[in-house]
Coordinates of C-alpha atoms in Angstrom, one line a residue:
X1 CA -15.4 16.6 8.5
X2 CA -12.5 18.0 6.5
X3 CA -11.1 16.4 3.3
X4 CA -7.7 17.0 2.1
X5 CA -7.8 16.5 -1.6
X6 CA -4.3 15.4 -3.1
X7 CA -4.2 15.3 -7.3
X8 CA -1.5 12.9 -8.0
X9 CA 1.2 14.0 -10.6
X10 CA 3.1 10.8 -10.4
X11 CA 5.3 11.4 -7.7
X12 CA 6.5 8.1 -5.9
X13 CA 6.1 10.1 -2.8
X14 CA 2.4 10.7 -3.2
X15 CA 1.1 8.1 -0.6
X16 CA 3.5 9.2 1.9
X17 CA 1.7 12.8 1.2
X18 CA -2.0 11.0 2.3
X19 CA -0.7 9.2 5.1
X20 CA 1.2 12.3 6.4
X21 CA -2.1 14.6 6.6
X22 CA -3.8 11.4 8.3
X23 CA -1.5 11.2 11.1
X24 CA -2.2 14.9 11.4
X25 CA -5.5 14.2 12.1
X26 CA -7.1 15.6 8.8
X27 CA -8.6 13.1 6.6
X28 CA -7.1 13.1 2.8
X29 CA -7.5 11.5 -0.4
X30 CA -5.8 11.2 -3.6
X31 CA -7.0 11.3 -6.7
X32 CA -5.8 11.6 -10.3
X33 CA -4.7 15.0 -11.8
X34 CA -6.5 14.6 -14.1
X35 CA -10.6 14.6 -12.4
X36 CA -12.9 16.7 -13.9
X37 CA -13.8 19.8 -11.9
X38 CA -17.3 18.9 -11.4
X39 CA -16.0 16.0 -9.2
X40 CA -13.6 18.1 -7.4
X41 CA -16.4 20.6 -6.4
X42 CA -18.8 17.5 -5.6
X43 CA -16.5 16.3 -3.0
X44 CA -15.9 19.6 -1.5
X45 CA -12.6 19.8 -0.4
X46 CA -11.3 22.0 2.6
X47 CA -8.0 22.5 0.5
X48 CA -5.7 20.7 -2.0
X49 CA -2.2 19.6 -2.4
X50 CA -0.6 18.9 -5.8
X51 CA 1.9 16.2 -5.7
X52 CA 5.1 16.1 -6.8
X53 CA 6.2 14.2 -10.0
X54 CA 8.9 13.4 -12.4
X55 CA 8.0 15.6 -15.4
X56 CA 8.8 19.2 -16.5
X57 CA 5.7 21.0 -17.0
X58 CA 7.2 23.2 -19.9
X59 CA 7.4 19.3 -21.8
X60 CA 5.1 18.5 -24.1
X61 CA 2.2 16.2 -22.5
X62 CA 3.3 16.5 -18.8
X63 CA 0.5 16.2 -16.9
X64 CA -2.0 19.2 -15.6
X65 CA -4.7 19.9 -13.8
X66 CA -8.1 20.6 -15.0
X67 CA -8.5 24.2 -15.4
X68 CA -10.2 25.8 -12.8
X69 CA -8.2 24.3 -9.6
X70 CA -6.9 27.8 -8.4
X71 CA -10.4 29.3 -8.2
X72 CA -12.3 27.0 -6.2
X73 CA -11.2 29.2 -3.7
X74 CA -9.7 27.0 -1.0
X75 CA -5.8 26.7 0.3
X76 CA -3.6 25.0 -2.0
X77 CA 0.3 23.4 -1.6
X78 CA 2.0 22.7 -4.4
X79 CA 5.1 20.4 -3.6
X80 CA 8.1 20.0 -5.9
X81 CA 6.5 19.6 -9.2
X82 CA 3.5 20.8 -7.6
X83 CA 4.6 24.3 -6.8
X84 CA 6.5 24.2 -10.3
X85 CA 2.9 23.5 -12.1
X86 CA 1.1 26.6 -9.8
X87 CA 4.0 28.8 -10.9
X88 CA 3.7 28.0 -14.5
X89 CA -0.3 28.7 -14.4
X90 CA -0.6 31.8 -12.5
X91 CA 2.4 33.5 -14.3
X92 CA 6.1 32.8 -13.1
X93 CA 8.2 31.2 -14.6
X94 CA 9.7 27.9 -14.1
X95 CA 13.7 26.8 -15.9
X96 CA 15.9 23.9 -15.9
X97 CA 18.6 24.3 -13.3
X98 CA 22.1 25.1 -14.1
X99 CA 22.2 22.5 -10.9
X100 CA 20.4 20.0 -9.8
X101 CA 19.5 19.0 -6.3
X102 CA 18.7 15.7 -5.2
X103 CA 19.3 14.1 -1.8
X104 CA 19.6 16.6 1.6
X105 CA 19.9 20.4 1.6
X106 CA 19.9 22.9 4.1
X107 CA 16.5 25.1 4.5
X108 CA 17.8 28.8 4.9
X109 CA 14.4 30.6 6.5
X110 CA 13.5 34.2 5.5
X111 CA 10.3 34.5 7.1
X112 CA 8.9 32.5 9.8
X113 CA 5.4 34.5 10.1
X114 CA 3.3 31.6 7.9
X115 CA 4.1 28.2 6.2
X116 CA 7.5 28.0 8.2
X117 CA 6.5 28.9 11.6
X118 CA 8.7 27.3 14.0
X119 CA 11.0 25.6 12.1
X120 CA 14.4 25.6 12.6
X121 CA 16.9 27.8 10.4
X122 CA 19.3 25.1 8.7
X123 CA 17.1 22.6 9.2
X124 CA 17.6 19.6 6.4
X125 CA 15.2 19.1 3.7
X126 CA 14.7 16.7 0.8
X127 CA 15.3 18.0 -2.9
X128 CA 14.5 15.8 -5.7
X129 CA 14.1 18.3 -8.9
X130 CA 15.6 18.9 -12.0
X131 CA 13.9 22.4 -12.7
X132 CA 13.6 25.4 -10.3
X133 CA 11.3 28.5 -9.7
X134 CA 12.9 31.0 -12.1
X135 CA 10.4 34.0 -11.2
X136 CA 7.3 33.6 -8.5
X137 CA 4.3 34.8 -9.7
X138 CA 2.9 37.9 -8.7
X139 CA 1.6 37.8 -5.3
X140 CA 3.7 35.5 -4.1
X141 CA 6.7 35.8 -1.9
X142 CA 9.9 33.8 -1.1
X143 CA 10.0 32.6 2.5
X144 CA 12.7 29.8 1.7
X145 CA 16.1 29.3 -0.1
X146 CA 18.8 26.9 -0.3
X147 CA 21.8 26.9 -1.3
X148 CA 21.0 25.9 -5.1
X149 CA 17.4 26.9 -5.2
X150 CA 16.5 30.5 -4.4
X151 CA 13.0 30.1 -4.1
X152 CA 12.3 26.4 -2.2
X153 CA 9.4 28.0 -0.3
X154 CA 7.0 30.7 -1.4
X155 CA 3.8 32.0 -0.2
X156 CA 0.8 33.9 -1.0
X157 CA -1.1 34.4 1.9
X158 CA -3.9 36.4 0.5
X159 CA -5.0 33.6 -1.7
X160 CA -4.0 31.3 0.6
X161 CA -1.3 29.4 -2.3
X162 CA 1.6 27.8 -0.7
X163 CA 4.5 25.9 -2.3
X164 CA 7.6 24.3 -1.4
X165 CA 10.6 22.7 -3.7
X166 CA 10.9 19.9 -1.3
X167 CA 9.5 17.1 0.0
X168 CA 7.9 18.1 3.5
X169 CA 6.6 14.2 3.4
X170 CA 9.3 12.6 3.1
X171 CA 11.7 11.5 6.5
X172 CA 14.5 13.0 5.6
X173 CA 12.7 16.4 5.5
X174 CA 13.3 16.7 9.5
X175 CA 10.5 19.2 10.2
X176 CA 8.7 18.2 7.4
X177 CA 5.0 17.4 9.3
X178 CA 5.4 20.4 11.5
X179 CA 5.5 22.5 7.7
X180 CA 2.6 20.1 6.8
X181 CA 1.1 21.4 10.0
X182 CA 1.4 24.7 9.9
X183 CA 0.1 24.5 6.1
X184 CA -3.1 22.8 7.6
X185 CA -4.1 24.2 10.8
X186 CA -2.4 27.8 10.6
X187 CA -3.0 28.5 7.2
X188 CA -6.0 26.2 5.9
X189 CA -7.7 26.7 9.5
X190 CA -8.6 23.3 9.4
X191 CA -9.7 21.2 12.0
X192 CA -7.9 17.5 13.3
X193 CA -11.8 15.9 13.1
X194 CA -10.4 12.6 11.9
X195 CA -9.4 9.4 13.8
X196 CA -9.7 5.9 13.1
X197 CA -12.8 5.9 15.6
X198 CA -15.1 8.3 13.4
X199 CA -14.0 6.3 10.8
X200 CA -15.6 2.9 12.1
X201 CA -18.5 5.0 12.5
X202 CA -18.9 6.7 9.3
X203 CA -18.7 3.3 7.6
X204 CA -20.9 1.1 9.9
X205 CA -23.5 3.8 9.2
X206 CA -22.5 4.0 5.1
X207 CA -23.0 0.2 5.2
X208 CA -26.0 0.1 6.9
X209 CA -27.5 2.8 4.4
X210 CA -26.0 0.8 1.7
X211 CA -26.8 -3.0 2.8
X212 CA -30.5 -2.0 4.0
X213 CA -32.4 -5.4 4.3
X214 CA -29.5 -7.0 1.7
X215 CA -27.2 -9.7 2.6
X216 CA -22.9 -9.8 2.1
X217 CA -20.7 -12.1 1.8
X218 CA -17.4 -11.8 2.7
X219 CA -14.2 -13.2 1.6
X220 CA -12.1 -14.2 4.7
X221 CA -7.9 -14.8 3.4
X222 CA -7.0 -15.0 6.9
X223 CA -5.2 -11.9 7.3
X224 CA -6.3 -8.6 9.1
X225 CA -7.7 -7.0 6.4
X226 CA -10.6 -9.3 5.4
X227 CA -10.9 -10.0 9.3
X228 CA -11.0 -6.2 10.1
X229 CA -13.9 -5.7 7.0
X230 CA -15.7 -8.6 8.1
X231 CA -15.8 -7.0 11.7
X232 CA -16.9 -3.6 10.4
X233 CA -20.0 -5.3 8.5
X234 CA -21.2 -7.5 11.3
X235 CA -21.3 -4.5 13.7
X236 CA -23.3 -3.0 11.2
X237 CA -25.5 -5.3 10.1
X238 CA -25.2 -8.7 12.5
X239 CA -26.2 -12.0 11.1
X240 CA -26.8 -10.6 7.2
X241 CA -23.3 -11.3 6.8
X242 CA -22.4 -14.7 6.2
X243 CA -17.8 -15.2 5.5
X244 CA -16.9 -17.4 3.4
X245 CA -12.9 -18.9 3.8
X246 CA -11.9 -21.1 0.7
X247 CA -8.7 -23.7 1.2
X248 CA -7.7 -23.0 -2.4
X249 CA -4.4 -25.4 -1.9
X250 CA -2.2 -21.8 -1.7
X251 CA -1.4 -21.4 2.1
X252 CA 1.2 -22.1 4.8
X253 CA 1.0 -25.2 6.5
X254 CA -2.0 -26.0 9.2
X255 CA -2.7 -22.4 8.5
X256 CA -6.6 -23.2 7.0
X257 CA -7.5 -25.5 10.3
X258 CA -5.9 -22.9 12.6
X259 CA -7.8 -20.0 11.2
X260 CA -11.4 -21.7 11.1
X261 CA -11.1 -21.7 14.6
X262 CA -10.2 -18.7 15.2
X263 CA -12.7 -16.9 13.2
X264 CA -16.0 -19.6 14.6
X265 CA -14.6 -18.8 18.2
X266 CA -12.8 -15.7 18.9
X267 CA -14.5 -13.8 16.7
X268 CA -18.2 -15.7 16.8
X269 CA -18.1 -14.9 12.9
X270 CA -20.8 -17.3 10.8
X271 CA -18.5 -18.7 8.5
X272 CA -18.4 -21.6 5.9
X273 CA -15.3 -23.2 5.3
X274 CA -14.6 -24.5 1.3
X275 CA -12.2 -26.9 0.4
X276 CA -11.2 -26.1 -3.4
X277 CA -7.6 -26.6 -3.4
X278 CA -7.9 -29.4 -6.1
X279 CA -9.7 -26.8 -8.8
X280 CA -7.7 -23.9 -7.6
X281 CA -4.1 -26.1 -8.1
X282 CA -5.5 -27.7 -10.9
X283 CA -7.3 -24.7 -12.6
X284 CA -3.3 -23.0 -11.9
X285 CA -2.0 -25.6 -14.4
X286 CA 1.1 -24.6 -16.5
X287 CA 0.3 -21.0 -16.1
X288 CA 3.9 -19.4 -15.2
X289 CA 2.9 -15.7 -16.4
X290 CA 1.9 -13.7 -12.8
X291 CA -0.3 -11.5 -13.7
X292 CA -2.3 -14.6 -15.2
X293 CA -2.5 -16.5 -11.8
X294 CA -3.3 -13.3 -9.9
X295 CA -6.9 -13.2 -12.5
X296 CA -7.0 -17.2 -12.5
X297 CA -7.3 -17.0 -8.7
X298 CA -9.5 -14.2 -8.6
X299 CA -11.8 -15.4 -11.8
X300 CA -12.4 -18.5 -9.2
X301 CA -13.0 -16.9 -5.8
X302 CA -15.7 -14.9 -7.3
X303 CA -17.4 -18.2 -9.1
X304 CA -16.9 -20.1 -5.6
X305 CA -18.6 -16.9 -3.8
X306 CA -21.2 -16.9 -6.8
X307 CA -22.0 -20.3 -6.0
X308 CA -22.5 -20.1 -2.2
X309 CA -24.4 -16.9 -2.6
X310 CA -27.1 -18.6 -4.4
X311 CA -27.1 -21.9 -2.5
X312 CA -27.5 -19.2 0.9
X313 CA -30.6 -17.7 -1.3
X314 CA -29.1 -15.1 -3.0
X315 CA -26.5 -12.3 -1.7
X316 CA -26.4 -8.6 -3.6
X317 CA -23.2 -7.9 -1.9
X318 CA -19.9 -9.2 -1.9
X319 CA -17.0 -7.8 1.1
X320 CA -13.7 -7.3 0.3
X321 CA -10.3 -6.5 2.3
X322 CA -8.9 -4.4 -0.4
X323 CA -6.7 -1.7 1.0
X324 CA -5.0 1.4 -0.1
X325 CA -1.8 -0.2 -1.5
X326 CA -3.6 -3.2 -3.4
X327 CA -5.8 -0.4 -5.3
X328 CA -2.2 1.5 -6.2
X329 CA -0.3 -1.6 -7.3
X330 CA -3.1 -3.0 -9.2
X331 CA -4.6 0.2 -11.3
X332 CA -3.1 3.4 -12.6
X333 CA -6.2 5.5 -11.6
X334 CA -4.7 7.8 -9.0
X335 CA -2.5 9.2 -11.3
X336 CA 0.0 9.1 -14.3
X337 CA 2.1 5.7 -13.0
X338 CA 1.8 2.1 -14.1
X339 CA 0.4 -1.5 -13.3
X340 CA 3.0 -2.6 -10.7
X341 CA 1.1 -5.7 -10.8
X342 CA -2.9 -6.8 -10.2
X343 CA -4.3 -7.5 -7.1
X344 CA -6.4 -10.4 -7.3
X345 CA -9.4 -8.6 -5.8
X346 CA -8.5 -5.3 -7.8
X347 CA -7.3 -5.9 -11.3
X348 CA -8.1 -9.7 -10.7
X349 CA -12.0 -9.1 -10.4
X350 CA -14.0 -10.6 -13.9
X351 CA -15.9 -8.4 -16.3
X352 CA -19.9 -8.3 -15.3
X353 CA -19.1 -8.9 -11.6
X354 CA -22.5 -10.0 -10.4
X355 CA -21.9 -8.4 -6.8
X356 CA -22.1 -5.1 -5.4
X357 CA -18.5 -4.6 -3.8
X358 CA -18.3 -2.7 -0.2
X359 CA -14.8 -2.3 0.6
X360 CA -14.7 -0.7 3.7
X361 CA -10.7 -0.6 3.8
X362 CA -10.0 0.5 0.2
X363 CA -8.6 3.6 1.5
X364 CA -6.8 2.6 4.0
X365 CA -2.9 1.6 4.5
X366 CA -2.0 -1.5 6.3
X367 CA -0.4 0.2 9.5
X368 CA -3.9 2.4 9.7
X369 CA -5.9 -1.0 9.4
X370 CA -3.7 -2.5 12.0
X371 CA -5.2 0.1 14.9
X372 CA -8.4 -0.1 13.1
X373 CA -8.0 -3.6 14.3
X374 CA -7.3 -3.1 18.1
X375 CA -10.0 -0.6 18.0
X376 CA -12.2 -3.5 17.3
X377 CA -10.8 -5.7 20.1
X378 CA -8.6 -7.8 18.0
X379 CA -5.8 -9.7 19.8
X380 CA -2.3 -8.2 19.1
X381 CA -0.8 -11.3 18.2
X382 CA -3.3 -11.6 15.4
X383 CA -2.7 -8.1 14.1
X384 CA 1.1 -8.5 14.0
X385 CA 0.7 -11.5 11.8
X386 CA 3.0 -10.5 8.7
X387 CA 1.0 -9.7 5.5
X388 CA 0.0 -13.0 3.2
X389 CA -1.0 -12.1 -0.2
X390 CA -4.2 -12.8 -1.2
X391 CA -3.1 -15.8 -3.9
X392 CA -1.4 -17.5 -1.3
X393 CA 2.0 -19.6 -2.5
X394 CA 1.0 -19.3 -5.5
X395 CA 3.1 -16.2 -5.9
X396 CA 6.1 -17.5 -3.9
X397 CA 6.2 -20.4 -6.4
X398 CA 7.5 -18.2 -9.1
X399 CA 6.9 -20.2 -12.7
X400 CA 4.2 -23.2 -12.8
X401 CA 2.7 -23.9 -9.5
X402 CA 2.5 -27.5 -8.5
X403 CA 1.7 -30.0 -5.7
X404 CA 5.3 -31.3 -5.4
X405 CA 6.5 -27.4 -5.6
X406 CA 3.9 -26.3 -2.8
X407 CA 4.7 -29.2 -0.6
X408 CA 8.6 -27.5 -0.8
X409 CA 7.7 -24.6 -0.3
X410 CA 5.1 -24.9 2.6
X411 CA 8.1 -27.2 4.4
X412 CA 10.8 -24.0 3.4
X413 CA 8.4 -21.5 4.5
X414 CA 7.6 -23.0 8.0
X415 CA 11.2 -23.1 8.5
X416 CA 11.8 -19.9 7.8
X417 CA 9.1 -18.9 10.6
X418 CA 10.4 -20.6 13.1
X419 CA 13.8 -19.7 12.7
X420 CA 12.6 -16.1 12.8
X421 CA 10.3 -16.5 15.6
X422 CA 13.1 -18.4 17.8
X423 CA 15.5 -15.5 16.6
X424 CA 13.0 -12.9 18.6
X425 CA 12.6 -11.1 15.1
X426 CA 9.1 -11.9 13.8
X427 CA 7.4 -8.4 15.2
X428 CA 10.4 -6.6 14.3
X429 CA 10.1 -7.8 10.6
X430 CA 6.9 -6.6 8.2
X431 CA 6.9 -10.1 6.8
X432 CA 9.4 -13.3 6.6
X433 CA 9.1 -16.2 3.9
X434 CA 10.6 -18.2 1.8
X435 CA 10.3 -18.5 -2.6
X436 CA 11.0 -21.2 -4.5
X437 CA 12.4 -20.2 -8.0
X438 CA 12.3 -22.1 -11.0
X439 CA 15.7 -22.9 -11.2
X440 CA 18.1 -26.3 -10.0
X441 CA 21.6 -25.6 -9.1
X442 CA 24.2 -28.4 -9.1
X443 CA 25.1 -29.5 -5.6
X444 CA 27.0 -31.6 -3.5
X445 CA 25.3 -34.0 -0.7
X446 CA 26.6 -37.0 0.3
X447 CA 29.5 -37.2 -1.5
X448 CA 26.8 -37.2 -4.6
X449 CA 26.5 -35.0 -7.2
X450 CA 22.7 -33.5 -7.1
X451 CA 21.0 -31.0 -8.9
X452 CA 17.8 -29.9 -6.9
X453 CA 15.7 -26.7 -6.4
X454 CA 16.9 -23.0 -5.1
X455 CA 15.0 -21.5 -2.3
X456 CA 15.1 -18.0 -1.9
X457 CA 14.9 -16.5 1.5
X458 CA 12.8 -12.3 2.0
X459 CA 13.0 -10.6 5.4
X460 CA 12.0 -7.0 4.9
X461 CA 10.7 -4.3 7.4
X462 CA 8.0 -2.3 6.7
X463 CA 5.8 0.3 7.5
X464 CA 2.8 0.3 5.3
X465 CA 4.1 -1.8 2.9
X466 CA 4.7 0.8 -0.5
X467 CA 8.1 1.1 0.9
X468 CA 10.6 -1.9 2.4
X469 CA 14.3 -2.6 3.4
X470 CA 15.4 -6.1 3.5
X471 CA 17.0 -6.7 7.1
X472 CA 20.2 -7.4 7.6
X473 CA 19.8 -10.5 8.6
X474 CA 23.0 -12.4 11.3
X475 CA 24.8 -14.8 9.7
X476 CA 24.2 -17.1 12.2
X477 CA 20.5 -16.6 11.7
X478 CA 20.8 -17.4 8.2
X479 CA 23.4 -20.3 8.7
X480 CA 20.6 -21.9 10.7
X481 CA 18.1 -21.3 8.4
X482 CA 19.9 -22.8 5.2
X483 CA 21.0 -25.4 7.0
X484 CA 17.7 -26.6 8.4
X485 CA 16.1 -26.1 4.7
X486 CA 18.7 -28.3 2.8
X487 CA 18.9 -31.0 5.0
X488 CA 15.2 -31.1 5.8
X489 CA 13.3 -30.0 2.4
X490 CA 14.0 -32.8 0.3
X491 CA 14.7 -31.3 -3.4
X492 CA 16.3 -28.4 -2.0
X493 CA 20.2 -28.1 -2.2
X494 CA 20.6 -24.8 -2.1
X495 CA 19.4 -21.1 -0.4
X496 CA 20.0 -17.9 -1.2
X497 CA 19.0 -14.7 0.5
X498 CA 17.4 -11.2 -1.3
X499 CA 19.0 -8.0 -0.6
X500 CA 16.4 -5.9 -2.7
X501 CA 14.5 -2.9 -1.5
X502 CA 11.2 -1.8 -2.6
X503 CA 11.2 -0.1 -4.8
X504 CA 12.7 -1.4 -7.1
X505 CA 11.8 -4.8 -6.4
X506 CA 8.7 -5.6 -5.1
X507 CA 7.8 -7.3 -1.4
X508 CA 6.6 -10.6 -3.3
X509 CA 8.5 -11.7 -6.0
X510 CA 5.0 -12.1 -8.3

């Protein structure tokens, strides 16, 4: 099978880059900029892309590659920073623009015979650079210009090096996977031999090989993700998997007796059901800090998976529905960017974790999950369930997480849903919910003064979940909804609506 290798440079468009070549039919991976070259060879790529990024690499301590990533002799695209950093290391010469270029320019095409084939002259592209191509390096040639950047495309075809100034990942870049294509197929003479079908294969048989006459347990949260894993690891190895689904206190209302159903009986999963919503709220206990409830909550799924692994006789492995975006939020290790904020089964995980971990999904994103799901014969009403985040309410209760405050939010929340659902919105949205904040506002109700709670109300849309709009919601849709939730939430006088993207705010507010 081919294997795209990306090295990240920090770009916030790096993701995009992955899920790009995937839909292509190629399968990639990212990695750091920073992997040694012995583990680049080991994973024998069929060619490399370097990511863009927000650095100069003339600064001191901008990030490079390993030396010894131009002569592992397969094709290489360098975007933005990408083609910046080949430039500097095989002698051009890269400058700070007397202009620079961010938002849409036009693509002015000087040759059509390789990495541009078939795109449109004109066509609109994506800039987002500070520094331009001053002089190619020898052997290479300029194929593309615009209007402030002479050389946005260039091309060696004899070592097969490609780069582009823009962002071919991005939407606004209009024939941006058709120069991904042509980068892939005509120049790398690769092969589409990916699909979410070989990929069910290629893990039931990794888990098999892994598992051998072992026994998993697996973490069920309810969502697709742990559903989808737990699926994956019972068609490969039947009844030694045993799912484990822990009440901890933190979901939406009737949502633990609905799901126990569903998992015994649609899905004739073995699974034990744990009520622990008393240690989880009370082990939660004036911690307001999120990144502190995010390891409390994952410190005490692994004990509570601990303890029912040795009362079932003892289990080496432990499942997990980790996916691509809760490994890139949670750890820095794909490349130079920051904690956005831990996962609790990433960053949440304890030191001298007794379990194996298989996590089938890990590089996944959510919408490639989702027809991993209907692959496996899940219902489509399941699999459009909006996202719930591993620690439940316990980050929609931003500040100390209580009874009284769950029992608000839950009653918010389920408002919320309805309204939504009743609105014919809910598959249109990537999730709907509401947050309580840790504020009281004075109000009026009754012709008495109160001063009661503020709920916060998120409708975003989504694709994979790195990136969101909020929707713009009716104002009858959210007269309805703040109406229902003061007069029927008691502590609640008033509501408020959030109009942030991501980024810069995150989906969930902890």
């Amino acid at each position: 099978m081919n294997k795209v290798l990306i090295l990240d440079f920090g770009s916030q468009y790096t993701q995009l880059i992955a899920r790009k070549i995937r839909e292509l039919g190629v399968y990639s991976e990212i990695l750091p900029f920073s992997t040694p070259m012995a583990k680049l060879r080991e994973q024998s790529p069929s060619a490399l892309v370097l990511s863009g990024g927000p650095q100069s690499v003339y600064e001191k301590g901008a990030p490079h590659p390993r030396p010894g990533v131009f002569e592992m002799g397969v094709p290489v695209l360098g975007i933005c920073y990408g083609l910046q950093l080949m430039a500097h290391w095989l002698g051009g010469e890269v400058a700070p623009s007397a202009k620079r270029e961010y938002g849409f320019a036009s693509l002015k095409i000087q040759d059509r015979g390789g990495l541009l084939a078939g795109v449109k002259d004109r066509e609109q592209v994506w800039m987002s650079h500070g520094d331009r191509l001053k002089k190619a390096p020898p052997g290479f040639r300029i194929t593309g210009s615009t209007a402030n950047t002479r050389a946005a495309a260039v091309e060696n075809p004899e070592k097969r090096w490609y780069g582009v100034q823009f962002h071919p990942e991005v939407i606004h870049t209009r024939e941006g996977q058709k120069i991904l294509a042509n980068f892939l197929f005509r120049q790398a003479g690769l092969k589409p031999d990916w699909s979410i079908t070989s990929f069910v294969s290629r893990k039931v048989r990794e888990i098999r090989e892994t598992v051998g006459a072992g026994r998993v347990i697996c973490g069920l949260s309810g969502g697709v993700d742990s559903l989808v894993t737990s699926l994956i690891i019972h068609k490969a190895i039947g009844s030694s998997l045993t799912c484990i689904f822990i009440d901890n206190g933190l979901l939406r209302k009737g949502q633990y007796e609905a799901l126990m159903e569903a998992f015994r009986h649609k899905f004739a999963l073995k699974v034990i059901g744990i009520d622990a919503s008393d240690l989880f709220i009370d082990k939660l206990w004036r911690i307001t800090a999120p990144e502190r409830k995010r390891k409390t909550i994952g410190r005490l799924f692994i004990h509570l998976f601990d303890r029912e692994a040795t009362r079932l006789g003892g289990a080496a492995f432990l499942a997990q529905g980790t996916i691509y975006p809760d490994v890139i939020e949670s750890n820095p290790v794909k490349g130079p960017s920051s904690v956005i904020k831990s996962h609790h089964n990433v960053g949440g995980l304890p030191k001298g974790l007794k379990f194996k971990l298989i996590e089938p999904l890990r590089e996944l994103f959510k919408d490639e999950v989702r027809a991993l799901a209907l692959e496996l014969g899940v219902d489509a009403d399941f699999i459009r369930q909006h996202p719930f985040p591993g620690p439940g309410l316990a980050v929609r209760v931003v500040g100390e997480v209580t009874r009284e405050r769950l029992d608000i939010l839950r009653a918010a929340d389920d408002i919320v849903l309805e309204e939504v659902r009743r609105a014919g919105l809910y598959n249109k949205l990537w999730q709907a919910f509401a947050v309580l904040l840790p504020v009281r506002s004075v109000g009026v109700m009754g012709d008495c003064r109160t001063y009661q709670r503020v709920v916060a109300v998120r409708l975003v849309q989504s694709t994979d979940g790195m990136t969101a709009n909020w929707y713009p919601a009716s104002p009858k849709l959210m007269s309805r909804i703040s109406t229902r939730i003061v007069n029927e939430v008691p502590g609640v006088n008033r509501v408020v609506y959030d109009v942030t993207t991501k980024p810069p705010g995150t989906i969930e507010w902890e």
